[in-house]
Coordinates of C-alpha atoms in Angstrom, one line a residue:
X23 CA 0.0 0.0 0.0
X24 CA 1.4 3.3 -1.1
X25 CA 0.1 7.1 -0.5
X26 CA 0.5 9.6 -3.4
X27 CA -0.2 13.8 -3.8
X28 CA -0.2 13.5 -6.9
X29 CA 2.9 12.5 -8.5
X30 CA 5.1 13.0 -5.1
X31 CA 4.6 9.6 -3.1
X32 CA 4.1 10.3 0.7
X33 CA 6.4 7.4 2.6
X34 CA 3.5 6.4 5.5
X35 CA 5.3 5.1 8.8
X36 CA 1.8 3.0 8.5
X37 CA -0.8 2.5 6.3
X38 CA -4.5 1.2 8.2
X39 CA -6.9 1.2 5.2
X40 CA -10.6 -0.2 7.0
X41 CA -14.1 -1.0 5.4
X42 CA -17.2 -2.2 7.0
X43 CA -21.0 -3.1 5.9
X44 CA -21.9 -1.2 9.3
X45 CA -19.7 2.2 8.5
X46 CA -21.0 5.0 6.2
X47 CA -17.0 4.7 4.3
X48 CA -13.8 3.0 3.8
X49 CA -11.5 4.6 5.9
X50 CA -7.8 4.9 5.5
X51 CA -5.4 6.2 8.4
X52 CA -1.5 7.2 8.1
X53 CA 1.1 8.3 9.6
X54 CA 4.0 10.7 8.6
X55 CA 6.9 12.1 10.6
X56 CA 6.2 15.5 9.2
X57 CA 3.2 17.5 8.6
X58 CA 1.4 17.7 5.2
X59 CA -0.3 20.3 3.2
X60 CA -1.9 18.2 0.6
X61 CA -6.1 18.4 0.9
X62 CA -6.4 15.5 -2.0
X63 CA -3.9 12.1 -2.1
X64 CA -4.3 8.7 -3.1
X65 CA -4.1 5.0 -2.4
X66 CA -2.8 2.5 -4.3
X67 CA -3.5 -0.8 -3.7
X68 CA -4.9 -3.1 -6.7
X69 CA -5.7 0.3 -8.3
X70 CA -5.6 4.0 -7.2
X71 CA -8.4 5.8 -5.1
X72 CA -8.6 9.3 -4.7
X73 CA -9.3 10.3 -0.8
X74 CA -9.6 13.6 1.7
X75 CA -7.8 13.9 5.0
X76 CA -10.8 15.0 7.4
X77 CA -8.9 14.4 10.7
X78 CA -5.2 15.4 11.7
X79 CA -3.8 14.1 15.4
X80 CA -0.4 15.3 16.8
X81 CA 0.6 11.4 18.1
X82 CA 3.9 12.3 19.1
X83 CA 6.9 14.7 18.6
X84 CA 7.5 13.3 15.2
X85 CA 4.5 11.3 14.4
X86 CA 1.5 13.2 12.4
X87 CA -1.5 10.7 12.0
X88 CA -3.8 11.4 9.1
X89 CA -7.7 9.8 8.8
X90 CA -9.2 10.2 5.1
X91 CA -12.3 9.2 3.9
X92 CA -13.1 8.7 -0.3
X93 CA -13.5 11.9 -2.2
X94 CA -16.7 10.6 -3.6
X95 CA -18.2 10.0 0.0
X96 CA -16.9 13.8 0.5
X97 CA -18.5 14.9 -2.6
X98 CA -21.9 12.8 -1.0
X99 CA -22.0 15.0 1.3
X100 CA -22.2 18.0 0.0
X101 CA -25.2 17.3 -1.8
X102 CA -29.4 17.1 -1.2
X103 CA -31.9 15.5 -2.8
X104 CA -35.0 16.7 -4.2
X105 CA -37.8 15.7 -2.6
X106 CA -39.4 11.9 -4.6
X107 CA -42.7 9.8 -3.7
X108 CA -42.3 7.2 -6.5
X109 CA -43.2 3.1 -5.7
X110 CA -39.6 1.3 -6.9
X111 CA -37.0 -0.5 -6.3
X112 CA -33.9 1.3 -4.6
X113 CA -32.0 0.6 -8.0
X114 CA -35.3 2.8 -9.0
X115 CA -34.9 5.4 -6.6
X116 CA -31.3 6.1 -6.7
X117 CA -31.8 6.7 -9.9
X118 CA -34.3 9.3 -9.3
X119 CA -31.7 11.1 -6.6
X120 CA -28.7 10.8 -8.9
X121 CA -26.6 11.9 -5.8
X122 CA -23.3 9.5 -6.6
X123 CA -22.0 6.1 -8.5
X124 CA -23.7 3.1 -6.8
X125 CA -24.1 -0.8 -7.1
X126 CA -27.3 -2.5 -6.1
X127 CA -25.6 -5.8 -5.4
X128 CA -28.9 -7.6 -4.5
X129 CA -32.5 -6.8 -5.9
X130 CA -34.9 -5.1 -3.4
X131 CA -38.6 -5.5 -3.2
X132 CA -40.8 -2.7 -4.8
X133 CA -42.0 -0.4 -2.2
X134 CA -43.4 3.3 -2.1
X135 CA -40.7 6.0 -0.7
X136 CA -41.7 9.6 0.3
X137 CA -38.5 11.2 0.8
X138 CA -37.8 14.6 1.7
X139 CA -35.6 17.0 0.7
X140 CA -32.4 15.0 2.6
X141 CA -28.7 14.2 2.1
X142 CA -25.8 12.8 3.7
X143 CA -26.1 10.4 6.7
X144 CA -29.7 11.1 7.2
X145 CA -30.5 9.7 2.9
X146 CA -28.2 6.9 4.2
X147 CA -30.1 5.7 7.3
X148 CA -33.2 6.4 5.9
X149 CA -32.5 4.1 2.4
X150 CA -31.3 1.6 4.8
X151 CA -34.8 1.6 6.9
X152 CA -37.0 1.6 4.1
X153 CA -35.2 -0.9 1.7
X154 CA -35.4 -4.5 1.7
X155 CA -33.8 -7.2 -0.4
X156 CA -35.7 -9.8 -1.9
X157 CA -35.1 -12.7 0.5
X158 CA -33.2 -10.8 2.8
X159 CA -33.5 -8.4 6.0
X160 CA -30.2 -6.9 6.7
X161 CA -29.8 -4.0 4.5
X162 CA -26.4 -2.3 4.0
X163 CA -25.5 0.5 2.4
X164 CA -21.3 1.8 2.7
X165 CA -19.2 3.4 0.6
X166 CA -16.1 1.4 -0.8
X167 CA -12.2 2.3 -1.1
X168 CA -13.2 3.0 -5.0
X169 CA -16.0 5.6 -3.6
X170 CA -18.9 3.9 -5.1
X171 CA -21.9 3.1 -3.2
X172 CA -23.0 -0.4 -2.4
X173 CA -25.9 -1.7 -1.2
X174 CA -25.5 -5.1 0.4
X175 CA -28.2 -7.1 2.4
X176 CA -26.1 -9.8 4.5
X177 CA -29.2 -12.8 4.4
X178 CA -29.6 -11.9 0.7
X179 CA -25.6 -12.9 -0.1
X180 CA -26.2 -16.2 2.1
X181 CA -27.7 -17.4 -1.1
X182 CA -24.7 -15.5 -3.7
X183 CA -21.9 -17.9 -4.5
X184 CA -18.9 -18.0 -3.0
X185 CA -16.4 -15.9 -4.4
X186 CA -12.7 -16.9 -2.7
X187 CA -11.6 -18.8 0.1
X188 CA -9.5 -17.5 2.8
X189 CA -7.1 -19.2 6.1
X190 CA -6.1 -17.5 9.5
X191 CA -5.8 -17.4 13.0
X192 CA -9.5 -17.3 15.0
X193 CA -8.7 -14.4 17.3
X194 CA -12.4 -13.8 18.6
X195 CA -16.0 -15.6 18.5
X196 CA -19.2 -14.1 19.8
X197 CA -22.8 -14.9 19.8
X198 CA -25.1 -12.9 21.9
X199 CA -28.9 -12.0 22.3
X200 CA -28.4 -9.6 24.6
X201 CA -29.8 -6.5 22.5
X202 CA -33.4 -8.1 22.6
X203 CA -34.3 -5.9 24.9
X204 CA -34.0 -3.1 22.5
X205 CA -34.5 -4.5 18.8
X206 CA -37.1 -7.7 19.0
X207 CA -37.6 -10.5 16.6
X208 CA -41.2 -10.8 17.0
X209 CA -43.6 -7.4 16.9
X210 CA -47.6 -6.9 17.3
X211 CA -48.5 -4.2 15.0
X212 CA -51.4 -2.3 15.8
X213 CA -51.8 -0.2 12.8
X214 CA -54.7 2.5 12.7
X215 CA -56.4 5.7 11.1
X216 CA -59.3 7.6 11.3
X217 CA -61.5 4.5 11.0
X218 CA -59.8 1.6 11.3
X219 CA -57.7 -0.3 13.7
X220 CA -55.4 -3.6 12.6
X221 CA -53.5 -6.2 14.0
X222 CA -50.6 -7.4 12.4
X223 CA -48.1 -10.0 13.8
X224 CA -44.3 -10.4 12.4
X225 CA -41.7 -12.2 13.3
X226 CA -38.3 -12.4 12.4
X227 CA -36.7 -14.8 14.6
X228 CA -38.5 -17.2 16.9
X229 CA -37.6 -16.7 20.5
X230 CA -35.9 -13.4 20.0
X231 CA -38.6 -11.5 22.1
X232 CA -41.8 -9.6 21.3
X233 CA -42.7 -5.8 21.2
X234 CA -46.0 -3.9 20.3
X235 CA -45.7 -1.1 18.3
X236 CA -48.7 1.4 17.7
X237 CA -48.2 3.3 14.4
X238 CA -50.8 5.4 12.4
X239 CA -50.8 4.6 9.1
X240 CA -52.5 6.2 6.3
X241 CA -52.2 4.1 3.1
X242 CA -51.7 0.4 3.0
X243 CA -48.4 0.5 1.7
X244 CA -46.9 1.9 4.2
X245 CA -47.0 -0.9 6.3
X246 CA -44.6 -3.1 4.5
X247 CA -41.9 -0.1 5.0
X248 CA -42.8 0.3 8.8
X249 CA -42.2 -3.6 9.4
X250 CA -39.4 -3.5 7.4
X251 CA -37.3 -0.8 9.3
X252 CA -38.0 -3.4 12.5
X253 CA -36.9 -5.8 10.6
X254 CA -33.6 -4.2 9.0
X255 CA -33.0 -3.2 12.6
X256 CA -33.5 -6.2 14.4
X257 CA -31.0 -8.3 12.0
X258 CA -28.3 -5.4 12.1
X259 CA -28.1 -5.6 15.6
X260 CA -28.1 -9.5 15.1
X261 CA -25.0 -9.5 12.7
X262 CA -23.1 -7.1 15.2
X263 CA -23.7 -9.4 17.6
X264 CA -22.8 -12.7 15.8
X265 CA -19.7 -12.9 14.4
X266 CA -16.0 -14.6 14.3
X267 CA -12.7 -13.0 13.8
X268 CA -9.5 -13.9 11.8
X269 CA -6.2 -12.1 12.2
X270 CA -2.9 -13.1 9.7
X271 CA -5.3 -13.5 7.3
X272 CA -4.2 -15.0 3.7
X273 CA -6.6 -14.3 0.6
X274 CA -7.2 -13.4 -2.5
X275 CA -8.6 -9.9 -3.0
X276 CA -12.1 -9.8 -1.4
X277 CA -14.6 -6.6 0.0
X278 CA -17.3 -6.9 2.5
X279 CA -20.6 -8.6 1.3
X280 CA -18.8 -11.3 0.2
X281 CA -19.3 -14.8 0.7
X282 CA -16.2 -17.1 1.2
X283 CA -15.6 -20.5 2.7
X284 CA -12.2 -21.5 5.0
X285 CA -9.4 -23.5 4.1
X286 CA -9.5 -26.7 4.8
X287 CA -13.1 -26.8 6.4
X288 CA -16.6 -26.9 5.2
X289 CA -17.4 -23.4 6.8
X290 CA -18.9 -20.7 4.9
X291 CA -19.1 -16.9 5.9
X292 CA -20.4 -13.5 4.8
X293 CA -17.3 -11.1 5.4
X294 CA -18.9 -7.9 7.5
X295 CA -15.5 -6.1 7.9
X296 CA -11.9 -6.5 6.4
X297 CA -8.9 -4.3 7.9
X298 CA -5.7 -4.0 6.2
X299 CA -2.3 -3.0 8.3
X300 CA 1.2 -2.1 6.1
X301 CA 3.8 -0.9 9.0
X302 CA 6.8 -3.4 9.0
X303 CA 4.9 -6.4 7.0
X304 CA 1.1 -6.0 5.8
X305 CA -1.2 -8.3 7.6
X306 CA -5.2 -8.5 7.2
X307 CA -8.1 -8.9 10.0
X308 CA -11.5 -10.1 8.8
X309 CA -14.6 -10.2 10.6
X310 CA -17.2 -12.7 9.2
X311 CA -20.8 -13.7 10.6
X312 CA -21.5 -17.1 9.6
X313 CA -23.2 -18.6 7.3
X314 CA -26.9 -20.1 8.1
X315 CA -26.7 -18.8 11.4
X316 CA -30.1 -17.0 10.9
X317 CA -33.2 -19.1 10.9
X318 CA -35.2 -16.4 9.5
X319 CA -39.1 -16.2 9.3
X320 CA -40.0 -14.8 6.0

C-alpha cells in the first residue's frame, strides 16, 4: 500500500486502510513524521483511489496521523436530494436522486418511498430503513475504497456464491442476544387511522422477544416499510452481535458482502468487515458472521 499527492509519493510510517457493511465509508489512516499540506492524495493498492484527510492528530513529537475518507463519499455529502414519492425499487430510486456512482448488489422489493428533501447520513439511514432485499432483512448501504456506493443485504448474499476462500488465525467468536431488549424478533402491529384499527403479527426470529408497536398509518403500503425498518434493525443488531474473527489472514482480494468459505473446512461466511495494516509487513483482519446462522421467518 502506497500514498500519493499526486505525483510525489508520501512514505507512510503506517498505512490502516478499513471497510465495514456497518460504516457510512472506507477509511484509511496514516502516519508521517512531518506534517502535510496536501487536501487531496491517493491509495494505491490493486488500483488507485482518490481520498480527503478529514482528521489530523499530533501522536507524538514526530508522528502526524492522518484519517481520510473517499472523495466521492466527500462529494456525497455536500449534496441534497430533491424531494421523490415514486413506488420502486432502490435501484429505482437512486436513480431518481442521482446523488453519486452506486451498485445494487442484491435486488430489493418494490416499495413506495416519500423522501424529503435530505442528504448525507440522514439519505443513508433512511435508504437503509425503508429498503429491503428480496429474501433478505439486513440492508447495507457503505461506501467502498473505490468511492462507489454499495448496497448489500447480508441474508440476501447467504444465497450469492462463494467468491474466494480464505485461512487464518481465530482471534475472537461471539454470539449474543443480549440486544433483545431493544431490537425484537417478533412485533404486534397495531396499525390504525381515522376509521380503522389492525393487527398485524411479524416475526423475524423465533424466541428473540416480542414488542408492540402502535403506528398510524395512512395508506396500506406503508406498512410493508414500517415492518421493514423493524426488521432491517432487528437483523443489524443481530449481525453485530454474531460474528467470528480472523487475524494473519491469507486471501485473495475480497470486500465486504462477500461470501467465502475456510481453508481446509466446510465453513462458509459472509465477510462484514476487512482491515488492512502495512507498518513493518502487511497483515489483514476479517470479521465474518457465519453462514446459516439466521433461521429467518419470511
Amino acid at each position: 500500500m502506497r500514498i500519493f499527492a499526486g505525483d510525489t509519493e508520501l512514505f507512510a510510517q503506517s498505512v490502516t486502510v478499513s471497510e465495514s457493511l456497518f460504516d457510512y465509508c472506507a477509511t484509511l489512516v496514516f502516519t508521517l513524521s512531518y506534517p502535510m499540506i496536501y487536501d487531496k492524495v491517493s491509495l494505491e493498492v490493486a488500483g488507485q483511489y482518490e481520498f480527503v484527510p478529514v482528521a489530523v492528530e499530533r501522536v507524538s513529537v514526530q508522528e502526524y496521523q492522518y484519517t481520510c475518507y473517499p472523495k466521492a463519499y466527500m462529494d456525497f455529502l455536500q449534496r441534497v436530494t430533491t424531494p421523490i414519492n415514486l413506488t420502486g425499487t432502490l435501484q429505482e430510486v437512486l436513480e431518481a436522486l442521482a446523488v453519486c456512482e452506486f451498485e445494487v448488489v442484491n435486488k430489493t422489493q418494490k416499495v413506495h418511498y416519500v423522501l424529503p428533501s435530505m442528504g448525507g447520513k440522514t439519505l443513508i439511514d433512511t435508504l437503509i430503513a425503508e429498503s429491503c432485499a428480496v429474501n433478505g432483512g439486513c440492508p447495507t448501504i457503505h461506501f467502498g475504497l473505490n468511492g462507489t456506493m454499495y448496497f448489500i443485504d447480508v441474508l440476501a448474499q447467504q444465497n450469492a456464491e462463494v467468491s474466494t476462500s480464505f485461512s487464518g488465525n481465530m482471534v475472537e467468536q461471539r454470539s449474543g442476544a443480549s440486544f433483545i431488549n431493544r431490537e425484537s424478533g417478533s412485533m404486534r402491529f397495531l396499525f390504525f387511522d381515522d376509521d380503522t384499527q389492525t393487527e398485524q403479527i411479524a416475526k423475524f426470529q423465533e424466541g428473540s422477544g416480542m414488542r408492540n408497536m402502535y403506528k398510524l398509518i395512512t395508506t396500506e403500503d406503508r406498512k410493508s416499510v414500517e415492518i421493514g425498518k423493524f426488521q432491517a434493525a432487528f437483523w443489524r443488531r443481530f449481525v453485530n452481535n454474531t460474528f467470528v474473527k480472523y487475524d494473519s489472514v491469507f486471501t485473495l482480494p475480497s470486500s465486504p458482502g462477500s461470501r467465502c468459505t475456510e481453508i481446509g473446512t466446510d465453513k462458509t461466511f459472509i465477510l462484514i468487515s476487512r482491515q488492512d495494516i502495512a507498518q513493518d509487513a502487511q497483515s489483514t483482519t476479517y470479521v465474518l458472521f457465519p453462514y446459516g446462522e439466521t433461521d429467518q421467518i419470511l
